[in-house]
Short mmCIF file of C-alpha atoms in Angstrom, two decimals:
data_model
loop_
_atom_site.label_atom_id
_atom_site.label_comp_id
_atom_site.label_asym_id
_atom_site.label_seq_id
_atom_site.Cartn_x
_atom_site.Cartn_y
_atom_site.Cartn_z
CA MET A 96 5.81 30.91 20.19
CA ALA A 97 7.69 27.62 19.97
CA LEU A 98 4.41 25.67 20.05
CA PHE A 99 2.98 27.85 17.26
CA THR A 100 6.10 27.30 15.17
CA PHE A 101 5.81 23.54 15.75
CA PHE A 102 2.15 23.49 14.66
CA PHE A 103 2.95 25.65 11.62
CA SER A 104 5.79 23.34 10.62
CA LEU A 105 3.52 20.30 10.87
CA LEU A 106 0.90 21.97 8.72
CA PHE A 107 3.53 23.03 6.19
CA LEU A 108 4.90 19.53 5.93
CA PHE A 109 1.41 18.13 5.60
CA SER A 110 0.58 20.51 2.77
CA ILE A 111 3.72 19.45 0.91
CA SER A 112 3.03 15.75 1.37
CA THR A 113 -0.59 16.16 0.28
CA ALA A 114 0.45 17.96 -2.88
CA ASN A 115 2.60 14.98 -3.80
CA ALA A 116 0.28 12.35 -2.38
CA GLN A 117 0.04 10.30 -5.58
CA SER A 118 3.76 10.13 -6.34
CA PHE A 119 4.21 6.75 -4.70
CA ILE A 120 1.49 4.86 -6.64
CA GLY A 121 2.88 2.95 -9.60
CA VAL A 122 1.90 0.04 -11.82
CA ASN A 123 3.63 -2.87 -13.55
CA TYR A 124 3.42 -2.94 -17.34
CA GLY A 125 3.94 -6.53 -18.48
CA LEU A 126 4.03 -7.62 -22.10
CA VAL A 127 3.37 -11.38 -22.02
CA ALA A 128 0.23 -11.05 -24.14
CA ASP A 129 -0.88 -10.81 -27.76
CA ASN A 130 -3.86 -8.48 -27.28
CA LEU A 131 -2.38 -5.41 -25.61
CA PRO A 132 -3.15 -1.87 -26.75
CA SER A 133 -0.42 0.13 -28.47
CA PRO A 134 2.20 1.77 -26.24
CA SER A 135 0.89 5.20 -27.24
CA ASP A 136 -2.63 4.27 -26.14
CA ALA A 137 -1.27 2.82 -22.91
CA ALA A 138 0.61 6.06 -22.29
CA LYS A 139 -2.57 8.09 -22.78
CA LEU A 140 -4.36 5.75 -20.39
CA LEU A 141 -1.70 6.28 -17.73
CA GLN A 142 -2.00 10.05 -18.14
CA SER A 143 -5.73 9.81 -17.47
CA THR A 144 -5.05 8.23 -14.08
CA SER A 145 -3.35 9.27 -10.86
CA ILE A 146 -0.63 6.66 -11.50
CA GLN A 147 2.68 8.49 -11.73
CA LYS A 148 5.16 5.64 -12.05
CA VAL A 149 5.36 2.58 -14.26
CA ARG A 150 7.64 -0.42 -14.02
CA LEU A 151 8.80 -2.29 -17.14
CA TYR A 152 10.38 -5.71 -16.92
CA GLY A 153 12.73 -4.86 -19.75
CA ALA A 154 13.60 -1.71 -21.65
CA ASP A 155 11.19 -1.68 -24.58
CA PRO A 156 12.21 1.40 -26.59
CA THR A 157 8.73 2.00 -28.01
CA ILE A 158 7.14 2.11 -24.57
CA ILE A 159 9.90 4.27 -23.11
CA LYS A 160 9.58 6.71 -25.99
CA SER A 161 5.78 6.78 -25.74
CA LEU A 162 6.10 7.95 -22.12
CA ALA A 163 8.32 10.92 -23.05
CA GLY A 164 6.98 14.21 -21.74
CA THR A 165 4.22 12.58 -19.71
CA GLY A 166 5.87 13.11 -16.34
CA VAL A 167 5.43 9.42 -15.56
CA GLY A 168 8.46 7.99 -13.76
CA ILE A 169 9.82 4.89 -15.51
CA VAL A 170 11.53 1.86 -14.01
CA ILE A 171 13.35 -0.31 -16.55
CA GLY A 172 14.88 -3.74 -16.11
CA VAL A 173 17.92 -5.77 -17.09
CA ALA A 174 17.10 -9.38 -18.03
CA ASN A 175 18.55 -12.12 -15.83
CA GLY A 176 20.25 -13.59 -18.88
CA ASP A 177 22.28 -10.41 -19.36
CA LEU A 178 23.83 -10.52 -15.90
CA PRO A 179 26.96 -12.59 -16.78
CA SER A 180 28.08 -10.25 -19.55
CA LEU A 181 27.29 -7.11 -17.55
CA ALA A 182 29.16 -8.46 -14.54
CA SER A 183 32.29 -9.37 -16.46
CA ASP A 184 32.67 -6.39 -18.78
CA LEU A 185 32.12 -2.71 -17.97
CA SER A 186 31.95 -1.90 -21.69
CA VAL A 187 28.87 -4.13 -22.00
CA ALA A 188 27.18 -2.17 -19.21
CA SER A 189 28.13 1.08 -20.94
CA GLN A 190 26.64 -0.17 -24.19
CA TRP A 191 23.46 -1.16 -22.36
CA ILE A 192 23.12 2.37 -20.97
CA ASN A 193 23.94 3.88 -24.38
CA THR A 194 21.18 1.81 -25.97
CA ASN A 195 18.44 1.79 -23.36
CA VAL A 196 18.84 5.07 -21.47
CA LEU A 197 20.68 7.84 -23.31
CA PRO A 198 18.41 8.00 -26.39
CA PHE A 199 15.38 8.67 -24.19
CA TYR A 200 16.52 10.43 -21.01
CA PRO A 201 15.57 12.99 -19.73
CA ALA A 202 12.48 13.37 -21.97
CA SER A 203 11.46 9.96 -20.69
CA ASP A 204 11.83 10.13 -16.93
CA ILE A 205 13.80 6.96 -16.17
CA ILE A 206 14.20 6.83 -12.39
CA LEU A 207 15.40 3.30 -11.60
CA ILE A 208 17.13 0.37 -13.28
CA ASN A 209 16.41 -3.06 -11.81
CA VAL A 210 19.34 -5.32 -12.59
CA GLY A 211 17.73 -8.76 -12.66
CA ASN A 212 14.35 -9.86 -11.36
CA GLU A 213 14.04 -12.20 -8.38
CA VAL A 214 17.49 -13.65 -9.03
CA SER A 215 17.75 -14.69 -5.40
CA LEU A 216 14.38 -16.44 -5.32
CA LYS A 217 14.67 -19.75 -3.45
CA ALA A 218 12.03 -22.45 -3.24
CA PHE A 219 10.52 -23.55 0.04
CA SER A 220 11.67 -20.56 2.04
CA CYS A 221 10.46 -20.30 5.62
CA PHE A 222 8.35 -17.35 4.45
CA PHE A 223 5.91 -19.75 2.84
CA SER A 224 3.59 -21.87 4.91
CA ARG A 225 3.54 -25.65 4.51
CA LYS A 226 0.45 -25.39 2.33
CA ILE A 227 2.09 -22.85 0.03
CA ARG A 228 5.12 -25.11 -0.33
CA LYS A 229 2.80 -27.95 -1.30
CA LEU A 230 1.14 -25.77 -3.92
CA ILE A 231 4.54 -24.81 -5.31
CA SER A 232 5.82 -28.38 -5.42
CA SER A 233 2.62 -29.59 -7.08
CA GLY A 234 2.99 -27.02 -9.82
CA LEU A 235 -0.19 -25.12 -8.94
CA ILE A 236 1.94 -22.09 -8.18
CA GLN A 237 4.83 -21.76 -10.59
CA ILE A 238 7.70 -19.47 -9.68
CA LEU A 239 10.96 -18.73 -11.39
CA LEU A 240 13.77 -20.34 -9.45
CA SER A 241 17.32 -19.16 -9.84
CA ASN A 242 19.18 -22.36 -9.05
CA ASP A 243 22.29 -21.08 -10.81
CA LEU A 244 24.42 -19.92 -7.88
CA ASN A 245 26.84 -18.42 -10.36
CA LEU A 246 24.07 -16.11 -11.57
CA VAL A 247 23.38 -15.04 -7.99
CA ASN A 248 27.08 -14.34 -7.47
CA GLN A 249 27.17 -12.17 -10.59
CA LEU A 250 24.32 -9.96 -9.43
CA LEU A 251 26.38 -7.46 -7.41
CA PRO A 252 29.18 -7.05 -10.01
CA ALA A 253 26.51 -6.43 -12.68
CA MET A 254 24.83 -3.79 -10.50
CA GLN A 255 28.19 -2.14 -9.85
CA ASN A 256 29.04 -1.98 -13.55
CA VAL A 257 25.67 -0.49 -14.43
CA GLN A 258 26.24 2.12 -11.72
CA LYS A 259 29.71 2.91 -13.11
CA ALA A 260 28.27 3.21 -16.61
CA LEU A 261 25.70 5.71 -15.35
CA GLU A 262 28.36 7.71 -13.54
CA ALA A 263 30.44 7.83 -16.71
CA VAL A 264 27.66 9.75 -18.45
CA SER A 265 26.88 11.95 -15.42
CA LEU A 266 23.71 10.09 -14.50
CA GLY A 267 24.94 8.58 -11.25
CA GLY A 268 22.46 9.49 -8.54
CA LYS A 269 19.89 10.72 -11.05
CA ILE A 270 18.96 7.18 -12.00
CA LYS A 271 19.14 4.62 -9.20
CA VAL A 272 20.28 1.01 -9.55
CA SER A 273 18.81 -1.92 -7.64
CA THR A 274 17.46 -5.46 -8.10
CA VAL A 275 14.10 -7.06 -7.33
CA HIS A 276 13.75 -9.68 -4.59
CA ALA A 277 10.94 -12.13 -3.90
CA MET A 278 9.69 -12.40 -0.33
CA THR A 279 11.44 -15.78 -0.20
CA VAL A 280 14.62 -13.83 0.47
CA LEU A 281 13.37 -13.76 4.06
CA GLY A 282 14.15 -16.69 6.30
CA GLN A 283 11.65 -15.44 8.92
CA SER A 284 8.83 -12.94 8.69
CA ASP A 285 6.57 -13.70 11.65
CA PRO A 286 6.33 -11.73 13.81
CA PRO A 287 7.39 -8.72 11.70
CA SER A 288 9.89 -7.52 14.32
CA ALA A 289 11.76 -10.83 13.96
CA GLY A 290 12.08 -10.51 10.20
CA SER A 291 15.44 -11.75 8.96
CA PHE A 292 17.01 -12.80 5.68
CA ALA A 293 17.49 -16.47 4.85
CA PRO A 294 20.83 -17.60 6.35
CA GLY A 295 22.10 -18.97 3.06
CA TYR A 296 21.65 -15.60 1.37
CA GLN A 297 22.92 -13.21 4.05
CA ALA A 298 26.59 -13.33 3.02
CA GLY A 299 25.87 -12.40 -0.59
CA LEU A 300 23.19 -9.92 0.38
CA LYS A 301 25.50 -7.89 2.59
CA GLY A 302 27.46 -6.61 -0.40
CA ILE A 303 24.26 -5.70 -2.21
CA LEU A 304 22.92 -3.83 0.82
CA GLN A 305 26.20 -1.98 1.17
CA PHE A 306 25.91 -0.96 -2.50
CA LEU A 307 22.32 0.24 -2.00
CA SER A 308 23.30 2.21 1.09
CA GLU A 309 26.24 3.90 -0.61
CA THR A 310 24.27 4.85 -3.73
CA GLY A 311 21.03 5.82 -1.98
CA SER A 312 19.15 3.15 -3.90
CA PRO A 313 16.14 1.21 -2.58
CA PHE A 314 15.75 -2.40 -1.53
CA VAL A 315 13.06 -3.67 -3.91
CA ILE A 316 10.69 -6.43 -2.83
CA ASN A 317 7.53 -8.25 -4.04
CA PRO A 318 5.07 -8.80 -1.14
CA TYR A 319 1.83 -10.60 -2.04
CA PRO A 320 -0.81 -10.96 0.70
CA PHE A 321 -2.73 -13.02 -1.88
CA PHE A 322 -0.20 -15.85 -1.61
CA ALA A 323 -0.27 -15.59 2.18
CA TYR A 324 -4.03 -16.12 2.04
CA LEU A 325 -3.59 -19.22 -0.13
CA GLY A 326 -1.64 -20.72 2.76
CA ASP A 327 -4.20 -19.77 5.43
CA GLN A 328 -7.75 -19.55 4.12
CA ARG A 329 -9.55 -18.62 7.32
CA PRO A 330 -12.08 -15.75 6.92
CA GLU A 331 -10.15 -13.58 9.39
CA THR A 332 -7.01 -14.06 7.31
CA LEU A 333 -8.83 -12.88 4.19
CA SER A 334 -9.97 -9.74 6.03
CA PHE A 335 -6.41 -9.20 7.28
CA CYS A 336 -5.08 -9.52 3.72
CA LEU A 337 -7.75 -7.29 2.17
CA PHE A 338 -7.33 -4.35 4.60
CA GLN A 339 -10.82 -5.06 5.95
CA PRO A 340 -11.91 -4.78 9.59
CA ASN A 341 -10.37 -7.63 11.58
CA PRO A 342 -9.13 -8.30 15.12
CA GLY A 343 -5.56 -7.53 14.09
CA ARG A 344 -2.42 -9.47 14.91
CA VAL A 345 -0.11 -8.29 17.65
CA ASP A 346 3.65 -8.66 17.36
CA SER A 347 4.67 -10.63 20.45
CA ASN A 348 8.04 -8.86 20.62
CA THR A 349 6.96 -5.23 20.27
CA GLY A 350 3.27 -5.29 21.17
CA ILE A 351 2.45 -3.49 17.92
CA LYS A 352 -0.92 -4.51 16.52
CA TYR A 353 -0.94 -5.04 12.76
CA MET A 354 -4.25 -4.49 10.99
CA ASN A 355 -3.24 -5.76 7.53
CA MET A 356 -0.87 -8.26 5.94
CA PHE A 357 0.78 -5.71 3.64
CA ASP A 358 2.18 -3.70 6.56
CA ALA A 359 3.27 -6.89 8.31
CA GLN A 360 5.16 -8.13 5.26
CA VAL A 361 6.82 -4.79 4.58
CA ASP A 362 7.83 -4.33 8.22
CA ALA A 363 9.32 -7.84 8.22
CA VAL A 364 11.61 -6.55 5.46
CA HIS A 365 12.37 -3.42 7.49
CA SER A 366 13.34 -5.63 10.43
CA ALA A 367 15.51 -7.83 8.24
CA LEU A 368 17.35 -4.77 6.92
CA LYS A 369 17.85 -3.53 10.47
CA SER A 370 19.23 -6.90 11.55
CA MET A 371 21.90 -6.55 8.86
CA GLY A 372 22.74 -2.98 9.90
CA PHE A 373 20.98 -1.26 6.98
CA GLU A 374 17.77 0.07 8.50
CA ASN A 375 18.15 3.36 6.60
CA VAL A 376 17.86 1.68 3.20
CA GLU A 377 14.50 2.56 1.68
CA VAL A 378 12.04 -0.22 0.84
CA VAL A 379 10.18 -0.10 -2.49
CA VAL A 380 7.39 -2.53 -3.37
CA ALA A 381 7.91 -3.60 -6.98
CA GLU A 382 4.89 -5.88 -7.18
CA THR A 383 1.72 -6.52 -5.23
CA GLY A 384 -1.78 -7.25 -6.40
CA TRP A 385 -4.75 -9.61 -6.41
CA PRO A 386 -6.17 -11.67 -9.30
CA THR A 387 -9.73 -11.30 -10.54
CA SER A 388 -10.19 -14.95 -11.51
CA GLY A 389 -8.54 -18.33 -11.22
CA ASP A 390 -8.97 -22.07 -11.44
CA ASN A 391 -11.84 -23.65 -9.52
CA ASN A 392 -9.46 -25.27 -7.05
CA VAL A 393 -7.91 -21.94 -6.01
CA VAL A 394 -9.80 -19.95 -3.39
CA GLY A 395 -9.36 -16.17 -3.31
CA PRO A 396 -9.27 -14.80 -6.87
CA SER A 397 -12.34 -12.70 -7.67
CA VAL A 398 -13.21 -9.26 -8.98
CA GLU A 399 -14.61 -8.32 -5.58
CA ASN A 400 -11.45 -9.36 -3.71
CA ALA A 401 -9.17 -7.70 -6.29
CA LYS A 402 -11.14 -4.46 -6.09
CA THR A 403 -11.14 -4.58 -2.30
CA TYR A 404 -7.41 -5.30 -1.99
CA ASN A 405 -6.16 -2.79 -4.54
CA GLY A 406 -8.71 -0.15 -3.57
CA ASN A 407 -7.87 -0.40 0.12
CA LEU A 408 -4.15 -0.57 -0.66
CA ILE A 409 -4.38 2.70 -2.57
CA ALA A 410 -6.38 4.28 0.25
CA HIS A 411 -3.73 3.08 2.69
CA LEU A 412 -0.94 4.59 0.59
CA ARG A 413 -2.77 7.86 0.06
CA SER A 414 -3.38 8.18 3.79
CA MET A 415 0.39 8.72 4.27
CA VAL A 416 0.14 6.65 7.46
CA GLY A 417 3.11 4.44 6.54
CA THR A 418 3.69 1.18 8.42
CA PRO A 419 3.94 0.67 12.20
CA LEU A 420 7.75 0.55 12.00
CA ARG A 421 7.89 3.50 9.57
CA PRO A 422 4.96 5.72 10.58
CA GLY A 423 4.23 8.70 8.37
CA LYS A 424 6.53 7.48 5.59
CA PRO A 425 4.73 6.36 2.44
CA ILE A 426 6.11 3.43 0.45
CA ASP A 427 6.62 3.55 -3.29
CA THR A 428 4.35 0.73 -4.45
CA TYR A 429 3.83 -0.68 -7.93
CA ILE A 430 0.55 -2.56 -8.37
CA PHE A 431 0.57 -5.68 -10.50
CA ALA A 432 -0.56 -5.11 -13.19
CA LEU A 433 -1.70 -2.58 -15.77
CA PHE A 434 -3.24 -5.23 -18.05
CA ASP A 435 -4.02 -8.93 -17.94
CA GLU A 436 -1.33 -10.96 -19.72
CA ASN A 437 -3.09 -13.77 -21.58
CA LEU A 438 0.09 -15.65 -22.55
CA LYS A 439 1.62 -16.01 -19.09
CA PRO A 440 2.26 -19.64 -18.12
CA GLY A 441 1.06 -21.27 -14.93
CA PRO A 442 -2.35 -21.33 -13.24
CA SER A 443 -5.03 -19.14 -14.73
CA PHE A 444 -4.87 -16.52 -11.96
CA GLU A 445 -1.40 -15.58 -13.25
CA ARG A 446 -3.17 -14.11 -16.31
CA SER A 447 -5.78 -12.17 -14.34
CA PHE A 448 -4.14 -9.36 -12.38
CA GLY A 449 -4.94 -6.48 -14.73
CA LEU A 450 -6.43 -3.19 -13.54
CA PHE A 451 -7.51 -2.45 -17.11
CA LYS A 452 -8.75 -4.51 -20.03
CA PRO A 453 -7.04 -4.55 -23.45
CA ASP A 454 -9.77 -2.20 -24.75
CA LEU A 455 -8.57 0.31 -22.09
CA SER A 456 -11.74 0.02 -20.00
CA MET A 457 -11.42 -0.54 -16.26
CA ALA A 458 -11.56 -4.09 -14.95
CA TYR A 459 -13.02 -2.48 -11.82
CA ASP A 460 -13.04 1.05 -10.40
CA ILE A 461 -10.68 1.78 -7.52
CA GLY A 462 -10.56 5.54 -7.97
CA LEU A 463 -7.43 5.78 -10.13
CA THR A 464 -8.89 7.92 -12.91
CA LYS A 465 -8.38 11.63 -12.48
CA THR A 466 -12.09 12.26 -12.97
CA SER A 467 -13.12 9.62 -10.43
CA SER A 468 -14.85 11.06 -7.38
CA SER A 469 -13.77 8.10 -5.29
CA GLY A 470 -10.18 8.78 -6.16
CA SER A 471 -10.39 12.38 -5.00
CA GLN A 472 -11.82 11.48 -1.62
CA THR A 473 -10.03 8.28 -0.71
CA SER A 474 -7.20 9.70 1.33
CA GLN A 475 -8.71 12.57 3.22
CA SER A 476 -11.65 13.40 5.42
CA PRO A 477 -14.72 13.43 3.19
CA SER A 478 -15.63 16.39 1.07
CA LEU A 479 -18.93 17.63 2.44
CA GLY A 480 -20.03 19.89 -0.38
CA LYS A 481 -23.77 20.29 -0.96
CA SER A 482 -23.43 18.73 -4.40
CA ALA A 483 -22.78 15.35 -2.83
CA THR A 484 -25.61 12.89 -2.36
CA SER A 485 -27.04 12.89 1.16
CA VAL A 486 -27.67 9.34 2.31
CA GLY A 487 -27.30 9.52 6.08
CA TRP A 488 -24.79 8.53 8.72
CA CYS A 489 -23.01 5.24 9.39
CA VAL A 490 -23.32 3.97 12.97
CA PRO A 491 -22.77 0.65 14.81
CA LYS A 492 -25.56 -1.87 15.08
CA GLU A 493 -27.01 -2.26 18.56
CA ASP A 494 -25.93 -5.90 18.81
CA ALA A 495 -22.28 -5.29 17.87
CA THR A 496 -19.92 -6.59 20.54
CA VAL A 497 -17.20 -4.50 22.15
CA ASP A 498 -14.52 -6.66 20.51
CA GLN A 499 -16.09 -6.14 17.08
CA LEU A 500 -16.33 -2.40 17.64
CA GLN A 501 -12.74 -2.17 18.88
CA ALA A 502 -11.51 -4.08 15.83
CA SER A 503 -13.37 -1.68 13.51
CA LEU A 504 -12.06 1.34 15.43
CA ASP A 505 -8.46 0.12 15.21
CA TRP A 506 -8.84 -0.58 11.51
CA VAL A 507 -10.42 2.75 10.55
CA CYS A 508 -7.85 4.81 12.46
CA GLY A 509 -5.13 2.75 10.78
CA GLN A 510 -6.35 3.82 7.34
CA GLY A 511 -5.26 7.42 7.73
CA ILE A 512 -8.70 8.67 8.81
CA ASP A 513 -8.36 11.68 11.14
CA CYS A 514 -9.25 10.15 14.52
CA GLY A 515 -7.98 13.21 16.37
CA PRO A 516 -11.48 14.33 17.52
CA ILE A 517 -11.94 11.06 19.48
CA THR A 518 -8.54 11.19 21.20
CA PRO A 519 -8.07 12.78 24.65
CA GLY A 520 -8.82 16.50 24.37
CA GLY A 521 -10.76 16.06 21.12
CA VAL A 522 -14.28 17.46 20.79
CA CYS A 523 -15.72 13.94 20.38
CA PHE A 524 -13.63 12.16 23.01
CA GLU A 525 -16.39 12.26 25.61
CA PRO A 526 -18.10 9.99 26.35
CA ASN A 527 -14.97 7.87 26.52
CA SER A 528 -16.51 4.62 25.29
CA VAL A 529 -15.74 2.18 22.51
CA MET A 530 -19.28 2.53 21.15
CA SER A 531 -19.08 6.31 20.90
CA HIS A 532 -15.59 6.41 19.41
CA THR A 533 -16.35 3.68 16.89
CA ALA A 534 -19.57 5.40 15.80
CA TYR A 535 -17.63 8.56 14.94
CA ALA A 536 -14.83 6.66 13.17
CA MET A 537 -17.20 4.44 11.17
CA ASN A 538 -19.13 7.44 9.93
CA LEU A 539 -16.02 9.39 8.97
CA TYR A 540 -14.79 6.44 6.92
CA PHE A 541 -18.19 5.95 5.28
CA GLN A 542 -18.49 9.61 4.25
CA LYS A 543 -15.55 9.23 1.86
CA SER A 544 -17.91 7.51 -0.57
CA PRO A 545 -21.45 7.57 0.88
CA GLU A 546 -22.88 6.35 -2.42
CA ASN A 547 -21.28 2.98 -1.65
CA PRO A 548 -23.31 1.25 1.13
CA THR A 549 -20.68 -1.48 1.50
CA ASP A 550 -18.41 1.09 3.14
CA CYS A 551 -20.88 1.01 6.04
CA ASP A 552 -20.77 -2.73 6.57
CA PHE A 553 -17.82 -3.39 8.88
CA SER A 554 -18.36 -7.15 8.85
CA GLN A 555 -22.12 -6.60 9.28
CA THR A 556 -21.74 -4.61 12.49
CA ALA A 557 -22.84 -1.21 11.14
CA ARG A 558 -25.86 0.35 9.48
CA ILE A 559 -26.91 3.59 7.78
CA THR A 560 -29.27 5.85 9.72
CA SER A 561 -31.14 9.04 8.87
CA ASP A 562 -30.99 10.14 12.53
CA ASN A 563 -28.18 12.59 13.12
CA PRO A 564 -25.88 11.21 15.87
CA SER A 565 -24.11 14.56 16.40
CA TYR A 566 -24.12 15.98 19.91
CA SER A 567 -22.88 19.08 21.69
CA ASN A 568 -19.79 20.32 19.80
CA CYS A 569 -19.17 16.92 18.22
CA VAL A 570 -20.48 17.03 14.66
CA TYR A 571 -20.73 13.82 12.65
CA PRO A 572 -20.11 14.94 9.06
CA ARG A 573 -22.43 13.89 6.28
CA ALA A 574 -22.13 14.52 2.56
CA GLY A 575 -24.51 17.27 1.53
CA TRP A 576 -25.40 18.30 5.09
CA SER A 577 -25.21 22.03 5.74
CA GLY A 578 -25.21 21.66 9.52
CA ASP A 579 -28.60 23.28 10.10
CA GLU A 580 -30.63 20.10 10.62
CA SER A 581 -31.94 19.18 14.04
CA LEU A 582 -30.09 16.50 15.95
CA GLY A 583 -31.83 13.16 15.76
CA GLY A 584 -32.75 10.50 18.25
CA ALA A 585 -29.84 8.22 17.39
CA LEU A 586 -27.48 10.12 19.65
CA ASN A 587 -28.79 8.50 22.83
CA LYS A 588 -27.35 5.18 21.66
CA TYR A 589 -23.84 6.57 21.55
CA VAL A 590 -23.62 9.21 24.30
CA THR A 591 -24.54 9.20 27.96
CA SER A 592 -27.91 10.60 28.97
CA ASP A 593 -26.35 13.53 30.82
CA LYS A 594 -24.68 14.83 27.66
CA ALA A 595 -26.41 18.09 26.75
CA ILE A 596 -27.63 18.51 23.18
CA GLU A 597 -26.63 21.81 21.67
CA THR A 598 -28.08 22.25 18.20
CA ASN A 599 -26.04 25.37 17.59
CA GLY A 600 -22.72 23.80 18.58
CA SER A 601 -19.78 24.65 16.40
CA GLU A 602 -18.35 22.07 14.01
CA CYS A 603 -15.17 20.15 14.78
CA SER A 604 -12.25 22.25 13.62
CA SER A 605 -10.13 20.48 11.03
CA PHE A 606 -7.38 23.05 11.61
CA LEU A 607 -7.10 22.07 15.26
CA SER A 608 -7.67 18.34 14.86
CA LEU A 609 -4.97 17.93 12.22
CA PRO A 610 -2.02 19.00 14.40
CA LEU A 611 -3.52 17.10 17.35
CA PHE A 612 -3.79 13.92 15.26
CA MET A 613 -0.26 14.33 13.91
CA ILE A 614 1.17 14.86 17.39
CA ILE A 615 -0.63 11.80 18.71
CA PHE A 616 0.33 9.71 15.69
CA PHE A 617 4.00 10.58 15.65
CA PHE A 618 4.70 10.84 19.35
CA VAL A 619 2.07 8.92 21.31
CA LEU A 620 1.13 5.93 19.13
CA PRO A 621 4.66 4.50 18.92
CA ILE A 622 4.58 4.26 22.72
CA SER A 623 0.98 3.10 23.16
CA HIS A 624 1.31 0.23 20.68
CA HIS A 625 3.03 -2.02 23.22
CA MET A 626 0.39 -4.69 23.63
CA ASN A 627 0.25 -8.45 23.83
CA PHE A 628 0.60 -10.53 20.47
#
């Protein structure tokens, strides 16, 4: 009875989280451009997507009003230049709330006020590699530096006054107050478990963290794997940054293997918070993205890389897998940006982060539109309705090495794909071999969008076959397959010769595999991740 109740509770929680699976995907709405669509058109665009939160860098009244009644959560910002007056005078903070919040709330769902943006940003932090520092110092990468220590010191008093102003109008707790930090706030980020804040900032940060803890507000950060790649342009680093199959990087302290840079950066922040005694403070990603174009001397910006990064990021978020240090806990993430901003200063890639063009068309499709089939299938096991196109199964190539297969297996199962059937006790666990397990995982990932052959590439170690690799009770799903086809000859490549072929075997039960996967993920994986970095 207790076991049944436990399974039922897991399924209940899963159904709730799935129903709200899009709530943590947001987008930045910048205005440094002269060709943007009207706020009302932008609001209609947002409503046509699965984006449910938008971050503004200021508090533009026209945009806030245009989002009224849409259900889109709105983050507004206080300009850095307003910090001194807000910090010194509570009445100024009250006036700011009276002007920028009260006329619109609650029709416009304002959820967070960021007091200042990257006020604590410091040049040449240990977070950046030597090459990144060189790019910064040469002017190729331009970042806003807050050299005014007085401004940094006024950050907490300004946040406190904004909080008091909200409480005075009974909005304390309904609208959170925080501030946005650059990743340079970290003094160390590698390995993630050793993440810590820069020594020169820890004293001032402690008061801010105490404020966030007391008010239940998030620690807001801007991780950019793109900039990490600029400092280390090896092919394996690009795959690590783009959520593509890669060997992974193991934390030498914990043994946890990281399969993507985003998780590593976010967990470095989690570790830094823990080191200060504030591990329960939530982390929110205010900005992350990848540019579609850039100057000739900058490697990395491209439409393909931007589509891959943002598409895989969204799939990662929708999977609800969380990060290795926060498994099962999704992270509110705001992608940069809604539109290109053609007037932004700096290198050309700074003007090329937009998900949409000024004419409201997509810069590239990553499944954000509500009518997009890719968007509806990204986070879950593939829909296998007969209306889908039948193109075959994805299986490993015969010459793929064990290391390549293991890397692909680790990556796929880290994307939220249900790998329960290939875990001990699962219907596809036997034969217990890397080849067999990887074949099942590769195919399950591919079937999310079988019309896209690149999803069966895996660094050129996989191929599409028309031979059904299913065997016994282990059914390899395929879009459009009704389950009544004969089992093909491909299965001998993935199972031992003594495995009986049962053409009438029952399909893998999603009802049983879901609790099994959740149990393994939440209780076994945190223990089994202790490996060598």
